[in-house]
XYZ file of N, CA and C in Angstrom:
672
model
N 95.081 113.718 95.425
C 94.771 112.539 95.266
C 93.744 112.434 96.402
N 92.578 111.854 96.063
C 91.317 111.239 97.324
C 92.074 110.077 97.687
N 92.996 110.230 98.789
C 93.691 108.935 99.500
C 92.547 108.191 100.108
N 91.406 108.757 100.963
C 90.103 108.075 101.371
C 89.422 107.383 100.810
N 89.402 108.022 99.369
C 88.438 106.978 98.343
C 89.470 105.923 98.036
N 90.635 106.113 97.814
C 91.663 104.749 97.262
C 91.733 104.034 98.710
N 91.562 104.385 99.610
C 91.997 103.210 100.912
C 90.585 102.266 100.876
N 89.316 103.189 100.504
C 88.422 102.468 100.870
C 87.842 101.422 99.509
N 88.453 101.621 98.441
C 88.253 100.781 97.164
C 89.322 99.829 97.522
N 90.264 99.993 97.845
C 91.318 98.715 97.906
C 90.548 97.894 99.323
N 90.400 98.432 100.264
C 89.404 97.782 101.680
C 88.161 96.961 101.389
N 87.834 97.555 100.271
C 86.114 96.771 99.334
C 86.531 96.044 98.596
N 87.637 96.040 97.846
C 88.162 94.514 96.714
C 88.685 93.844 97.579
N 89.650 93.976 98.646
C 90.466 93.145 99.355
C 89.147 91.858 100.236
N 88.055 92.782 100.820
C 87.030 91.901 101.683
C 86.224 91.204 100.439
N 86.124 91.578 99.345
C 85.216 91.138 98.380
C 86.132 89.853 97.906
N 87.197 89.934 97.699
C 88.020 88.981 96.908
C 88.103 87.851 98.297
N 88.512 88.027 99.485
C 88.429 87.049 100.605
C 87.157 86.279 100.472
N 85.837 87.215 100.717
C 84.410 86.362 100.799
C 84.260 85.640 99.601
N 84.684 86.329 98.304
C 84.565 85.592 97.052
C 84.919 83.862 97.061
N 86.310 84.294 97.034
C 87.216 83.005 96.764
C 86.500 81.514 97.207
N 86.511 81.581 98.582
C 85.807 80.155 98.990
C 84.323 80.203 98.486
N 83.548 81.016 98.266
C 82.397 80.985 97.581
C 82.240 79.904 96.342
N 83.370 80.692 95.547
C 83.406 80.399 94.323
C 83.938 79.123 94.068
N 85.013 78.473 94.358
C 85.488 76.965 94.841
C 84.379 76.182 94.133
N 83.191 75.709 95.345
C 82.567 74.774 95.193
C 81.554 74.797 93.604
N 81.273 76.018 93.409
C 80.530 76.724 92.497
C 81.132 76.335 90.922
N 82.452 76.621 91.171
C 83.089 76.665 89.661
C 83.832 75.136 89.609
N 84.068 74.256 90.600
C 83.708 72.793 90.430
C 82.870 72.082 89.848
N 81.641 72.624 90.448
C 80.426 71.749 89.845
C 80.418 72.235 88.540
N 80.692 73.330 88.346
C 80.453 73.700 86.930
C 81.191 72.916 85.908
N 82.371 72.908 86.458
C 83.359 71.922 85.293
C 83.331 70.723 85.526
N 82.731 69.997 86.446
C 82.561 68.740 86.674
C 80.899 68.269 85.945
N 80.263 69.054 86.364
C 78.697 68.538 85.781
C 78.483 68.716 84.469
N 77.598 67.358 84.236
C 77.256 67.083 83.051
C 75.738 67.345 82.980
N 75.257 68.007 83.764
C 73.444 68.090 84.261
C 73.203 69.067 83.149
N 72.035 69.048 82.264
C 71.513 70.132 81.459
C 71.754 71.788 82.279
N 71.361 71.414 83.459
C 70.700 73.226 84.183
C 72.317 73.022 84.447
N 73.360 73.003 84.138
C 74.695 73.674 84.764
C 75.132 74.609 83.681
N 73.991 74.592 82.065
C 74.280 75.481 81.250
C 73.571 77.009 82.058
N 72.418 76.887 82.664
C 71.931 77.797 83.005
C 72.140 78.573 83.997
N 72.834 77.482 85.032
C 73.866 77.966 86.448
C 74.936 79.175 85.768
N 75.626 78.580 84.883
C 76.911 79.160 84.247
C 76.186 80.693 83.763
N 75.297 80.509 83.172
C 74.624 81.658 82.280
C 74.177 82.798 83.392
N 73.330 82.509 84.712
C 73.316 83.352 85.662
C 74.248 83.865 86.006
N 75.332 82.957 86.332
C 76.829 83.351 87.257
C 77.465 84.547 86.327
N 77.081 84.399 84.666
C 77.855 85.325 83.744
C 77.235 86.773 83.710
N 75.998 86.934 84.146
C 74.987 87.853 84.070
C 75.783 89.123 84.310
N 76.661 89.289 85.120
C 77.084 90.785 85.500
C 77.913 90.963 84.429
N 78.466 90.091 83.786
C 79.699 90.277 82.764
C 78.774 91.097 81.537
N 77.370 90.847 81.083
C 76.765 91.543 80.108
C 75.664 92.324 80.448
N 75.144 92.262 81.645
C 74.378 93.544 82.219
C 74.898 94.800 82.417
N 74.300 95.719 81.784
C 74.617 97.375 82.828
C 74.716 97.197 83.597
N 75.859 97.786 84.314
C 76.145 97.969 85.772
C 74.758 98.558 86.392
N 74.442 99.678 85.701
C 73.326 100.506 86.598
C 72.003 99.757 86.327
N 71.827 98.918 85.314
C 70.646 97.778 85.506
C 70.909 96.940 87.016
N 72.235 96.209 86.966
C 72.380 95.087 88.062
C 72.265 96.096 89.428
N 72.823 97.374 89.635
C 72.781 98.200 90.813
C 71.395 98.740 90.947
N 70.492 98.664 90.075
C 69.083 99.077 90.338
C 68.521 98.008 90.683
N 68.772 96.340 90.298
C 67.947 95.451 90.966
C 68.590 95.202 92.101
N 69.597 95.196 92.402
C 70.531 95.339 93.751
C 70.166 96.599 94.856
N 69.851 97.535 94.496
C 69.136 98.639 95.271
C 67.970 98.075 95.597
N 66.961 97.783 94.649
C 65.716 97.252 94.884
C 65.652 96.127 96.255
N 66.295 95.143 95.999
C 66.225 94.355 96.657
C 67.220 94.758 98.250
N 68.092 95.751 98.397
C 68.363 96.284 99.754
C 67.388 97.040 100.256
N 66.681 97.605 99.426
C 65.741 98.637 100.076
C 65.074 98.625 100.902
N 64.343 99.085 101.744
C 63.443 99.058 103.021
C 62.363 98.757 102.294
N 61.648 98.707 101.309
C 60.380 98.021 100.806
C 60.451 96.806 100.561
N 61.554 96.133 100.276
C 61.746 94.841 100.105
C 61.728 93.809 101.265
N 61.568 92.574 101.517
C 61.397 91.552 102.474
C 62.712 91.666 102.897
N 63.825 91.512 102.250
C 65.180 91.332 102.782
C 65.593 92.836 103.280
N 65.265 93.750 102.819
C 65.932 95.080 103.274
C 65.480 95.395 104.459
N 64.177 95.064 105.010
C 63.033 95.068 106.186
C 63.767 94.282 107.462
N 63.914 92.925 106.705
C 64.741 92.127 107.735
C 65.897 92.495 108.186
N 66.940 93.077 107.397
C 67.858 93.484 107.675
C 68.013 94.620 108.714
N 67.206 95.653 108.490
C 66.761 97.069 109.071
C 66.646 96.133 110.515
N 65.772 95.228 110.676
C 64.946 95.117 111.775
C 65.935 94.166 112.799
N 67.223 93.623 112.277
C 67.913 92.989 112.831
C 69.198 93.465 113.402
N 69.566 94.645 112.455
C 70.636 95.545 112.649
C 70.532 96.710 112.913
N 69.325 97.293 112.864
C 68.625 98.621 113.089
C 69.348 99.892 111.657
N 69.752 99.410 111.072
C 70.768 99.971 110.018
C 70.021 99.591 108.563
N 70.147 100.533 107.766
C 69.745 99.987 106.047
C 71.094 99.861 105.564
N 70.518 99.010 104.746
C 71.657 98.183 103.940
C 72.161 98.940 102.617
N 71.241 99.370 102.239
C 71.645 100.294 101.091
C 72.254 101.586 101.406
N 72.923 101.859 100.704
C 73.958 103.265 101.128
C 74.592 103.552 102.240
N 75.277 101.847 102.449
C 76.058 101.391 103.711
C 77.167 100.575 102.976
N 78.565 100.762 103.778
C 79.477 100.079 103.300
C 79.174 98.207 103.463
N 78.527 98.141 104.141
C 78.240 96.546 104.187
C 77.228 96.425 102.903
N 76.241 97.077 102.534
C 75.374 96.911 101.313
C 76.537 97.059 99.976
N 77.488 97.728 100.101
C 78.314 97.949 98.642
C 79.192 96.504 98.758
N 79.687 95.977 99.995
C 80.380 94.945 100.054
C 79.442 93.889 99.444
N 78.276 93.722 99.864
C 77.320 92.778 99.046
C 76.958 92.560 97.763
N 77.207 94.052 97.227
C 76.927 94.246 95.975
C 77.996 93.929 94.962
N 79.244 93.957 95.819
C 80.545 94.177 94.993
C 80.754 92.498 95.085
N 80.719 91.524 96.032
C 80.401 90.129 95.615
C 79.620 89.527 95.041
N 78.429 89.912 94.514
C 77.811 89.689 93.525
C 78.051 89.756 92.200
N 78.373 91.154 92.110
C 78.991 91.540 90.766
C 80.005 91.208 90.329
N 81.081 90.653 91.392
C 82.530 90.574 90.714
C 82.074 88.617 90.711
N 81.291 87.708 91.051
C 81.435 86.579 90.986
C 81.642 86.214 89.707
N 81.605 86.254 88.493
C 81.693 85.886 87.376
C 83.315 85.912 87.435
N 84.106 87.007 87.865
C 85.554 87.278 87.544
C 86.102 85.946 88.494
N 85.715 85.628 89.790
C 86.004 84.590 90.480
C 86.146 83.344 89.868
N 84.694 83.069 89.427
C 84.227 81.520 88.847
C 84.870 81.391 87.396
N 84.932 82.013 86.629
C 85.213 81.739 85.363
C 86.656 81.055 84.945
N 87.830 81.902 85.979
C 89.191 81.462 85.658
C 89.173 80.331 86.544
N 88.434 80.076 87.194
C 88.566 78.840 87.797
C 87.940 77.616 87.186
N 86.474 77.656 86.605
C 86.035 76.786 86.164
C 87.048 76.439 84.841
N 87.992 77.608 83.855
C 88.698 76.864 83.091
C 89.780 75.904 83.900
N 90.322 76.584 85.055
C 91.646 75.929 85.428
C 91.530 74.431 85.731
N 89.886 74.102 86.399
C 89.359 72.903 86.946
C 89.229 72.019 85.708
N 88.318 72.740 84.813
C 88.170 71.892 83.364
C 89.570 71.298 82.777
N 90.482 71.669 82.728
C 91.826 71.482 82.162
C 92.687 70.734 82.788
N 92.000 69.814 84.125
C 92.885 69.325 84.768
C 92.623 67.909 84.221
N 93.724 66.966 84.361
C 93.638 65.567 83.528
C 92.848 65.023 84.629
N 91.778 64.468 83.870
C 90.678 63.516 84.628
C 91.302 62.029 85.197
N 92.690 61.762 84.139
C 92.937 60.212 85.267
C 93.423 60.695 86.426
N 93.929 61.775 87.075
C 94.206 62.286 88.175
C 93.239 61.882 89.196
N 92.277 62.541 88.593
C 91.027 62.789 89.513
C 90.292 61.226 89.824
N 90.357 60.522 88.734
C 90.112 58.857 88.626
C 90.641 58.093 89.940
N 92.127 58.301 89.477
C 93.233 57.725 90.615
C 93.197 58.011 91.768
N 92.491 59.212 92.092
C 92.439 59.748 93.664
C 90.995 58.669 94.027
N 89.860 58.864 93.138
C 89.064 57.723 93.394
C 89.059 56.183 93.491
N 89.972 55.778 92.559
C 90.308 54.721 92.855
C 91.276 54.373 94.315
N 91.761 55.371 94.849
C 92.349 54.908 96.140
C 91.293 55.477 97.115
N 90.225 55.548 97.010
C 89.653 55.886 98.103
C 88.977 56.970 98.674
N 89.845 58.091 97.822
C 89.587 59.406 98.432
C 88.314 59.966 98.526
N 87.895 60.890 98.965
C 86.483 61.620 98.884
C 86.379 62.642 97.902
N 85.420 62.666 97.441
C 85.287 64.130 96.799
C 86.124 65.362 97.431
N 85.560 65.288 98.807
C 86.081 66.730 99.662
C 87.680 66.509 99.550
N 88.379 65.389 99.848
C 89.746 65.308 99.556
C 90.210 65.532 98.556
N 89.638 64.670 97.190
C 90.109 64.736 96.149
C 90.146 66.357 95.747
N 89.160 67.337 96.149
C 89.114 68.578 95.623
C 90.319 69.559 96.547
N 90.554 69.040 98.159
C 91.758 69.762 98.532
C 93.125 69.407 98.468
N 93.490 68.209 97.874
C 94.383 67.465 97.748
C 95.076 67.444 96.561
N 94.226 67.432 95.363
C 94.430 67.164 94.301
C 94.052 68.460 93.323
N 92.739 68.765 93.237
C 92.203 69.855 92.128
C 92.658 71.260 92.623
N 92.885 71.609 93.736
C 93.203 72.841 94.185
C 94.597 73.002 94.302
N 95.487 72.071 94.213
C 97.054 72.373 94.505
C 97.599 72.880 92.747
N 96.622 71.696 91.873
C 97.105 71.874 90.603
C 96.456 72.635 90.020
N 95.489 73.778 90.632
C 94.623 74.967 89.936
C 95.267 76.299 90.597
N 96.541 76.019 91.016
C 97.033 77.045 91.629
C 96.788 78.681 90.956
N 97.592 78.375 89.615
C 97.735 79.672 88.782
C 96.201 79.891 88.643
N 95.143 79.162 88.397
C 93.807 79.579 88.296
C 93.242 80.363 88.899
N 93.285 79.818 90.313
C 93.003 80.481 91.654
C 93.385 81.778 92.009
N 94.701 82.391 91.226
C 95.313 83.285 91.899
C 94.824 84.292 90.827
N 94.642 83.976 89.425
C 93.957 84.389 88.296
C 92.835 85.067 88.721
N 91.847 84.239 89.202
C 90.456 84.565 89.787
C 90.730 85.628 90.991
N 91.273 85.881 91.710
C 91.856 86.383 92.945
C 92.307 87.718 92.474
N 93.127 87.622 91.508
C 93.812 89.001 90.756
C 92.559 89.775 89.884
N 91.757 89.173 89.435
C 90.727 89.704 88.461
C 89.549 90.090 89.396
N 89.113 89.412 90.194
C 88.106 89.993 91.630
C 88.169 91.169 92.207
N 89.943 91.090 92.721
C 89.999 92.482 93.165
C 90.281 93.884 92.304
N 90.654 93.774 91.306
C 91.092 94.568 90.010
C 89.445 94.971 89.444
N 88.262 93.936 89.360
C 87.086 94.691 88.840
C 86.239 95.366 89.987
N 86.707 94.889 91.347
C 86.047 95.733 92.589
C 86.881 96.752 92.612
N 88.084 97.336 92.558
C 88.721 98.301 92.604
C 87.890 99.671 91.488
N 87.818 98.816 89.915
C 87.260 99.764 89.157
C 86.106 99.853 89.172
N 84.875 98.911 90.053
C 83.566 99.249 89.706
C 83.244 100.509 89.936
N 81.747 101.013 89.118
C 81.493 102.463 89.107
C 79.669 102.732 89.212
N 79.366 101.532 88.027
C 77.927 102.011 88.262
C 77.047 101.475 89.555
N 77.565 100.055 89.560
C 76.884 99.425 90.722
C 77.136 99.941 91.995
N 78.640 100.672 92.241
C 78.880 101.437 93.517
C 78.278 102.816 93.621
N 77.778 103.403 92.293
C 77.183 104.880 92.282
C 75.683 104.303 92.591
N 74.950 103.054 92.280
C 73.596 102.674 92.726
C 73.279 102.391 94.028
N 74.079 101.568 94.582
C 74.237 100.883 95.657
C 74.835 101.515 96.904
N 75.727 102.075 96.586
C 76.432 103.075 97.683
C 76.255 104.697 97.563
N 75.884 105.163 96.530
C 75.756 106.428 96.287
C 77.271 107.246 96.540
N 77.276 108.290 97.025
C 78.579 109.173 97.438
C 78.807 109.676 98.403
N 79.078 108.612 99.675
C 79.147 108.836 101.177
C 80.590 108.999 101.138
N 81.143 110.064 101.223
C 82.630 110.283 102.295
C 83.174 109.200 102.846
N 84.050 108.456 103.127
C 84.319 107.403 104.212
C 83.547 106.395 104.019
N 82.500 106.084 103.695
C 81.592 105.036 103.766
C 81.809 104.263 102.458
N 81.314 105.172 101.427
C 80.682 104.419 100.140
C 81.596 104.934 98.918
N 82.007 106.053 99.000
C 82.976 106.823 98.172
C 83.981 106.128 97.543
N 83.778 105.250 96.860
C 85.193 104.760 96.032
C 86.192 105.531 95.103
N 87.349 105.012 94.452
C 88.132 106.107 93.869
C 87.477 106.260 92.439
N 86.778 105.329 91.735
C 85.683 105.759 90.677
C 85.165 106.695 90.611
N 84.549 106.939 92.099
C 83.474 108.021 92.401
C 83.876 109.074 92.164
N 85.449 109.010 92.975
C 86.399 110.153 93.184
C 86.257 110.775 92.143
N 86.832 110.174 91.367
C 87.457 110.730 89.568
C 86.328 111.171 89.173
N 85.258 110.494 89.023
C 83.618 111.329 88.450
C 83.554 112.540 89.177
N 83.689 112.927 90.350
C 83.514 113.833 91.056
C 84.212 115.141 90.892
N 85.630 114.498 90.725
C 86.741 115.746 90.136
C 86.424 115.947 88.927
N 86.055 115.348 88.218
C 85.561 115.882 86.551
C 84.172 116.816 86.559
N 83.406 116.136 87.549
C 81.994 117.150 87.452
C 82.467 118.560 88.027
N 83.681 118.551 89.081
C 83.839 119.797 89.712
C 84.994 120.785 88.796
N 84.889 120.046 87.718
C 86.090 120.738 86.695
C 87.614 120.614 87.329
N 88.012 120.060 88.135
C 89.221 119.780 88.860
C 89.823 118.527 88.229
N 90.459 119.102 86.976
C 91.070 117.842 86.132
C 92.465 117.774 86.197
N 93.173 118.295 87.523
C 94.355 117.866 87.631
C 94.266 116.764 88.678
N 93.133 116.969 89.535
C 92.998 115.503 90.606
C 92.739 114.442 89.912
N 91.871 114.443 88.273
C 91.280 113.523 88.147
C 92.400 112.885 87.159
N 93.367 113.981 86.607
C 94.534 113.286 85.665
C 95.085 112.223 86.601
N 95.653 113.040 87.839
C 96.402 112.494 88.676
C 96.222 110.889 89.265
N 94.394 110.995 89.926
C 94.053 109.497 90.291
C 93.881 108.441 89.014
N 93.507 109.083 87.595
C 93.324 108.472 86.764
C 94.467 107.529 86.135
N 95.902 108.642 86.682
C 96.777 107.671 86.135
C 97.542 106.786 86.800
N 97.332 106.805 88.248
C 97.231 106.135 89.147
C 96.383 104.956 88.745
N 95.357 105.067 88.431
C 94.674 103.774 88.318
C 94.949 102.772 86.831
N 95.449 103.676 86.081
C 95.516 103.155 84.424
C 97.330 102.308 85.052
N 98.066 102.617 85.778
C 99.159 102.062 86.031
C 99.010 100.605 87.143
N 97.719 100.775 87.730
C 97.527 99.408 88.501
C 97.137 98.679 87.889
N 96.148 99.071 86.619
C 95.386 98.102 85.720
C 96.683 97.496 84.848
N 97.593 97.930 84.551
C 98.824 97.853 83.574
C 99.245 96.359 84.367
N 99.487 96.436 85.590
C 100.189 95.829 87.132
C 99.604 94.405 86.962
N 98.301 94.623 87.073
C 97.164 93.514 87.181
C 96.982 92.588 85.815
N 96.907 93.328 84.462
C 97.373 92.629 83.478
C 98.375 92.103 83.467
N 99.352 92.919 83.510
C 100.981 92.056 83.378
C 100.690 90.578 84.531
N 100.431 90.996 85.600
C 100.044 89.280 86.921
C 99.263 88.596 86.108
N 98.297 88.633 85.503
C 97.439 88.044 84.635
C 98.017 86.943 83.703
N 98.633 87.695 83.063
C 99.133 86.870 81.702
C 100.711 86.222 82.228
N 101.165 86.936 83.127
C 102.140 85.943 83.880
C 101.949 84.741 84.441
N 100.754 84.946 84.735
C 100.187 83.491 85.633
C 99.637 82.178 84.498
N 99.083 83.143 83.205
C 98.599 82.224 82.304
C 99.805 81.222 81.856
N 100.958 82.234 81.435
C 102.068 81.495 80.901
C 102.592 80.474 81.537
N 102.975 80.862 82.752
C 102.863 79.796 83.585
C 102.350 78.343 83.599
N 100.789 78.832 83.807
C 100.281 77.615 83.997
C 100.340 76.936 82.273
N 100.401 77.419 81.167
C 100.691 76.938 80.200
C 101.894 76.360 80.124
N 103.060 76.623 80.754
C 104.069 76.152 80.722
C 104.271 74.595 81.473
N 103.399 74.630 82.434
C 103.018 73.514 83.130
C 102.661 72.177 82.424
N 101.732 72.715 81.561
C 100.891 71.722 80.807
C 101.265 71.787 78.818
N 102.521 71.420 78.826
C 103.391 71.818 77.404
C 102.290 70.925 76.283
N 102.225 71.723 75.396
C 101.564 71.106 74.126
C 102.117 70.021 73.391
N 101.284 68.778 73.162
C 102.300 67.826 72.748
C 102.630 67.966 71.274
């Protein structure tokens, strides 16, 4: 197996999860609580990576990061390096493509909270930030954990966006999904089989964790 590609995938997934979760909390809280009409449009934009073909999303991200775009030129001026076909560019792309996998479980968790608890916090004089950290987040731990697991797992398995934005540079942008694709292209089916079996086991482990968290959440809020 290509252990370097596996390690890079897990490093990319870990950093994506660490960066994305704090960003997703305020977005999810606003989507769950807001009654404004524009919230529907914002929710649709957040969910776009779920329905867009990964190659389409990857093409737009590659265009935005290329040196022909203002953002790509600005990045090259301040860092001296291109954003496309680098690990940093791959990390930015992973954060954007995994956004709905972090936001949607949080929205479901926040929307399922008892509003009377939020109203009681407001009556007691708590600010919105204090209510978020002392009431909303502690009661949404299962939803937050589900968001973290799904974000990590989706990033590990991503292929289309990784290939478009990162290419196939060993040690820099070559993830495990690209390594499996390379093995098949080179007729090395034994390596592809071993790596795919490892990823199958990982996916089964992730789904078991997600369903376990969902059962735990439902047990805390028994049906009448």
